[in-house]
Short mmCIF file of C-alpha atoms in Angstrom, two decimals:
data_model
loop_
_atom_site.label_atom_id
_atom_site.label_comp_id
_atom_site.label_asym_id
_atom_site.label_seq_id
_atom_site.Cartn_x
_atom_site.Cartn_y
_atom_site.Cartn_z
CA UNK A 27 -0.84 21.63 14.79
CA UNK A 28 2.84 20.74 14.56
CA UNK A 29 3.67 18.00 12.13
CA UNK A 30 4.59 17.12 8.57
CA UNK A 31 2.62 18.83 5.80
CA UNK A 32 2.51 17.43 2.29
CA UNK A 33 1.07 19.11 -0.77
CA UNK A 34 -0.73 18.38 -2.97
CA UNK A 35 -2.88 15.56 -1.61
CA UNK A 36 -3.80 14.33 -5.08
CA UNK A 37 -2.18 14.81 -8.48
CA UNK A 38 -2.66 13.42 -11.97
CA UNK A 39 0.22 13.77 -14.41
CA UNK A 40 0.71 12.85 -18.02
CA UNK A 41 3.68 10.70 -18.95
CA UNK A 42 6.75 12.87 -19.39
CA UNK A 43 5.54 15.76 -17.26
CA UNK A 44 7.56 16.95 -14.29
CA UNK A 45 6.37 18.12 -10.90
CA UNK A 46 7.46 18.75 -7.34
CA UNK A 47 5.89 17.20 -4.27
CA UNK A 48 6.21 19.52 -1.31
CA UNK A 49 7.03 18.51 2.25
CA UNK A 50 7.43 20.81 5.23
CA UNK A 51 7.87 20.15 8.95
CA UNK A 52 7.79 22.58 11.85
CA UNK A 53 9.34 20.37 14.53
CA UNK A 54 12.98 21.33 13.83
CA UNK A 55 13.72 17.72 12.89
CA UNK A 56 17.12 17.00 11.38
CA UNK A 57 16.11 13.90 9.46
CA UNK A 58 13.64 13.90 6.57
CA UNK A 59 12.76 11.12 4.16
CA UNK A 60 10.56 10.34 1.18
CA UNK A 61 8.82 6.99 0.72
CA UNK A 62 6.53 5.52 -1.86
CA UNK A 63 3.87 2.94 -1.13
CA UNK A 64 2.36 0.79 -3.83
CA UNK A 65 -0.94 -1.03 -3.30
CA UNK A 66 -0.75 -3.79 -0.70
CA UNK A 67 2.93 -3.20 -0.05
CA UNK A 68 5.12 -1.64 2.58
CA UNK A 69 6.89 1.67 2.16
CA UNK A 70 10.10 1.96 0.15
CA UNK A 71 12.67 4.65 0.81
CA UNK A 72 13.36 6.99 -2.14
CA UNK A 73 15.69 9.67 -0.76
CA UNK A 74 16.59 10.95 2.65
CA UNK A 75 18.39 13.86 4.29
CA UNK A 76 20.23 14.10 7.60
CA UNK A 77 20.31 17.89 7.59
CA UNK A 78 20.19 21.01 5.44
CA UNK A 79 22.44 20.62 2.41
CA UNK A 80 22.85 16.86 2.85
CA UNK A 81 20.88 14.27 0.89
CA UNK A 82 21.38 10.66 -0.09
CA UNK A 83 19.69 7.93 -2.08
CA UNK A 84 17.46 5.27 -0.64
CA UNK A 85 16.22 2.00 -2.07
CA UNK A 86 14.39 3.32 -5.17
CA UNK A 87 15.90 6.72 -6.17
CA UNK A 88 15.71 6.51 -9.97
CA UNK A 89 13.51 9.15 -11.54
CA UNK A 90 13.47 11.38 -8.47
CA UNK A 91 15.54 14.30 -7.24
CA UNK A 92 15.63 15.99 -3.87
CA UNK A 93 17.27 18.99 -2.24
CA UNK A 94 17.36 20.30 1.34
CA UNK A 95 18.07 24.01 1.39
CA UNK A 96 16.38 24.55 4.77
CA UNK A 97 15.70 22.40 7.83
CA UNK A 98 11.97 22.72 7.29
CA UNK A 99 11.53 21.79 3.62
CA UNK A 100 12.35 18.68 1.64
CA UNK A 101 10.76 18.72 -1.84
CA UNK A 102 10.70 15.67 -4.10
CA UNK A 103 10.97 16.28 -7.84
CA UNK A 104 9.77 13.90 -10.51
CA UNK A 105 11.89 14.62 -13.55
CA UNK A 106 9.84 12.90 -16.26
CA UNK A 107 6.81 11.10 -14.90
CA UNK A 108 6.22 7.48 -15.87
CA UNK A 109 3.21 5.22 -15.16
CA UNK A 110 5.47 3.15 -12.88
CA UNK A 111 5.63 6.16 -10.56
CA UNK A 112 1.93 5.93 -9.84
CA UNK A 113 1.93 5.51 -6.09
CA UNK A 114 1.25 7.15 -2.75
CA UNK A 115 4.17 9.24 -1.53
CA UNK A 116 4.89 9.86 2.13
CA UNK A 117 7.28 12.31 3.67
CA UNK A 118 8.61 11.69 7.18
CA UNK A 119 10.80 13.51 9.66
CA UNK A 120 12.59 12.73 12.91
CA UNK A 121 15.03 14.10 15.37
CA UNK A 122 18.55 12.87 14.83
CA UNK A 123 18.30 10.08 17.34
CA UNK A 124 14.74 9.01 16.55
CA UNK A 125 15.04 6.61 19.40
CA UNK A 126 12.23 7.67 21.63
CA UNK A 127 9.61 9.07 19.31
CA UNK A 128 10.26 7.53 15.94
CA UNK A 129 9.38 9.23 12.71
CA UNK A 130 6.42 11.50 12.05
CA UNK A 131 4.74 10.94 8.70
CA UNK A 132 2.72 13.26 6.54
CA UNK A 133 -0.71 12.32 5.23
CA UNK A 134 0.61 11.45 1.79
CA UNK A 135 0.32 12.53 -1.84
CA UNK A 136 -1.58 10.20 -4.14
CA UNK A 137 -0.02 10.45 -7.60
CA UNK A 138 -1.42 8.96 -10.79
CA UNK A 139 0.59 9.04 -14.01
CA UNK A 140 -1.41 8.39 -17.16
CA UNK B 15 19.75 -3.56 8.21
CA UNK B 16 18.12 -6.38 10.09
CA UNK B 17 15.33 -8.12 8.19
CA UNK B 18 12.05 -8.67 9.97
CA UNK B 19 9.39 -11.33 9.57
CA UNK B 20 5.79 -10.85 10.67
CA UNK B 21 2.54 -12.73 10.05
CA UNK B 22 0.75 -11.38 7.01
CA UNK B 23 -2.63 -11.13 8.73
CA UNK B 24 -4.43 -11.70 12.02
CA UNK B 25 -8.06 -11.59 13.07
CA UNK B 26 -9.34 -10.78 16.53
CA UNK B 27 -12.57 -9.83 18.27
CA UNK B 28 -13.36 -6.67 20.09
CA UNK B 29 -12.19 -6.64 23.68
CA UNK B 30 -9.52 -9.28 23.22
CA UNK B 31 -5.80 -8.82 23.72
CA UNK B 32 -3.81 -9.11 20.51
CA UNK B 33 -0.17 -10.12 20.31
CA UNK B 34 1.77 -9.66 17.10
CA UNK B 35 5.21 -11.23 17.01
CA UNK B 36 8.08 -10.07 14.85
CA UNK B 37 11.21 -12.08 14.16
CA UNK B 38 14.53 -10.27 13.67
CA UNK B 39 17.32 -12.82 13.95
CA UNK B 40 20.06 -10.51 12.66
CA UNK B 41 19.43 -7.63 15.02
CA UNK B 42 22.59 -5.65 15.79
CA UNK B 43 23.75 -4.41 19.16
CA UNK B 44 22.82 -0.80 18.39
CA UNK B 45 19.43 -1.58 16.89
CA UNK B 46 16.15 -0.51 18.41
CA UNK B 47 12.79 -2.14 17.68
CA UNK B 48 10.01 0.16 16.59
CA UNK B 49 6.38 -0.50 15.74
CA UNK B 50 4.17 1.61 13.50
CA UNK B 51 0.45 1.52 12.77
CA UNK B 52 -1.03 2.49 9.42
CA UNK B 53 -4.66 3.09 8.57
CA UNK B 54 -5.83 3.12 4.93
CA UNK B 55 -4.96 6.34 3.12
CA UNK B 56 -2.85 7.60 6.01
CA UNK B 57 0.84 7.71 6.82
CA UNK B 58 2.26 5.30 9.41
CA UNK B 59 2.00 6.38 13.01
CA UNK B 60 4.62 5.61 15.65
CA UNK B 61 3.28 3.28 18.36
CA UNK B 62 6.14 2.15 20.55
CA UNK B 63 9.88 1.63 20.60
CA UNK B 64 12.16 -0.47 22.77
CA UNK B 65 15.60 -1.96 23.16
CA UNK B 66 15.17 -4.78 25.65
CA UNK B 67 12.78 -6.29 28.23
CA UNK B 68 9.42 -4.54 28.35
CA UNK B 69 8.16 -1.14 27.35
CA UNK B 70 4.63 0.09 27.99
CA UNK B 71 2.82 3.24 26.99
CA UNK B 72 -0.81 4.31 26.88
CA UNK B 73 -1.41 2.44 23.64
CA UNK B 74 0.56 -0.81 23.73
CA UNK B 75 3.24 -2.91 25.34
CA UNK B 76 6.38 -4.24 23.70
CA UNK B 77 8.01 -7.40 24.96
CA UNK B 78 11.59 -8.17 23.98
CA UNK B 79 13.32 -11.36 25.19
CA UNK B 80 16.91 -11.39 26.35
CA UNK B 81 18.32 -12.54 23.00
CA UNK B 82 16.38 -9.74 21.19
CA UNK B 83 15.82 -11.97 18.15
CA UNK B 84 12.10 -11.37 18.32
CA UNK B 85 9.63 -8.95 19.80
CA UNK B 86 5.92 -8.97 20.54
CA UNK B 87 3.57 -6.04 20.25
CA UNK B 88 0.66 -6.40 22.64
CA UNK B 89 -2.55 -4.43 22.15
CA UNK B 90 -4.90 -4.70 25.14
CA UNK B 91 -8.65 -4.93 24.60
CA UNK B 92 -8.72 -4.07 20.91
CA UNK B 93 -11.60 -2.22 19.31
CA UNK B 94 -12.80 -1.97 15.72
CA UNK B 95 -10.70 1.16 15.32
CA UNK B 96 -7.53 -0.86 15.85
CA UNK B 97 -8.02 -2.50 12.46
CA UNK B 98 -4.87 -1.46 10.61
CA UNK B 99 -1.54 -2.66 9.27
CA UNK B 100 1.20 -2.96 11.89
CA UNK B 101 4.85 -2.74 10.92
CA UNK B 102 7.85 -3.92 12.91
CA UNK B 103 11.12 -2.16 12.12
CA UNK B 104 14.60 -2.75 13.42
CA UNK B 105 17.51 -0.38 13.10
CA UNK B 106 19.78 2.16 14.64
CA UNK B 107 17.53 5.00 15.68
CA UNK B 108 20.27 7.45 14.79
CA UNK B 109 20.28 6.50 11.11
CA UNK B 110 18.02 8.00 8.53
CA UNK B 111 18.15 4.68 6.72
CA UNK B 112 16.52 2.93 9.63
CA UNK B 113 13.07 2.66 8.19
CA UNK B 114 12.95 -0.44 6.05
CA UNK B 115 9.35 -1.52 5.92
CA UNK B 116 8.27 -5.06 5.28
CA UNK B 117 4.73 -5.98 4.28
CA UNK B 118 3.45 -5.62 7.84
CA UNK B 119 0.63 -7.46 9.59
CA UNK B 120 -2.95 -6.69 8.66
CA UNK B 121 -4.94 -6.83 11.89
CA UNK B 122 -8.68 -7.09 11.46
CA UNK B 123 -10.82 -6.63 14.55
CA UNK B 124 -14.25 -8.20 14.26
CA UNK B 125 -17.36 -7.21 16.23
#
């Protein structure tokens, strides 16, 4: 089925380790974004991209890097994991306008940093 | 980005109509109003989007008054499976920075 695919679904990291959360979409969407959701809270924007080769920071970018080499993929890199990065991470994508169909979200990656 | 205010929680019974109101006093001319639904351990799911007056789809209706400073999501005849968090978002649909999520409204449908 078409949609946004995130891998892995679960991950446990030790403090200081690095890793990459993968996100891929097959809907030819221009916009892609990464969010984190902490327990009982709404989603907060980490980084976003309006097209291949173009990325920008969101509300909480510190400790994360992104790149967008293709339309389909938008990986999120944790440079040196910290317990404060324990969260659920969601990737989302949308057509440029996003006015009629909104954003499509992946199923999330649950990350625990110990 | 326009800030939104929603009730933190609502309870309803199966079969009833549920109306969730969102306040967005600083909505801009180019802003659209979008509602998302989120179940536990899942990503948000787009429900409905509108600019003014009324929009209806197979899932819900969205009512927007003329001044656009608020909007109401209406869910007809809710079932237990409608128990979820509902988010109201306001922004220019053409901007990747549109999605600023508040705390949402936890809707609990009781049998």
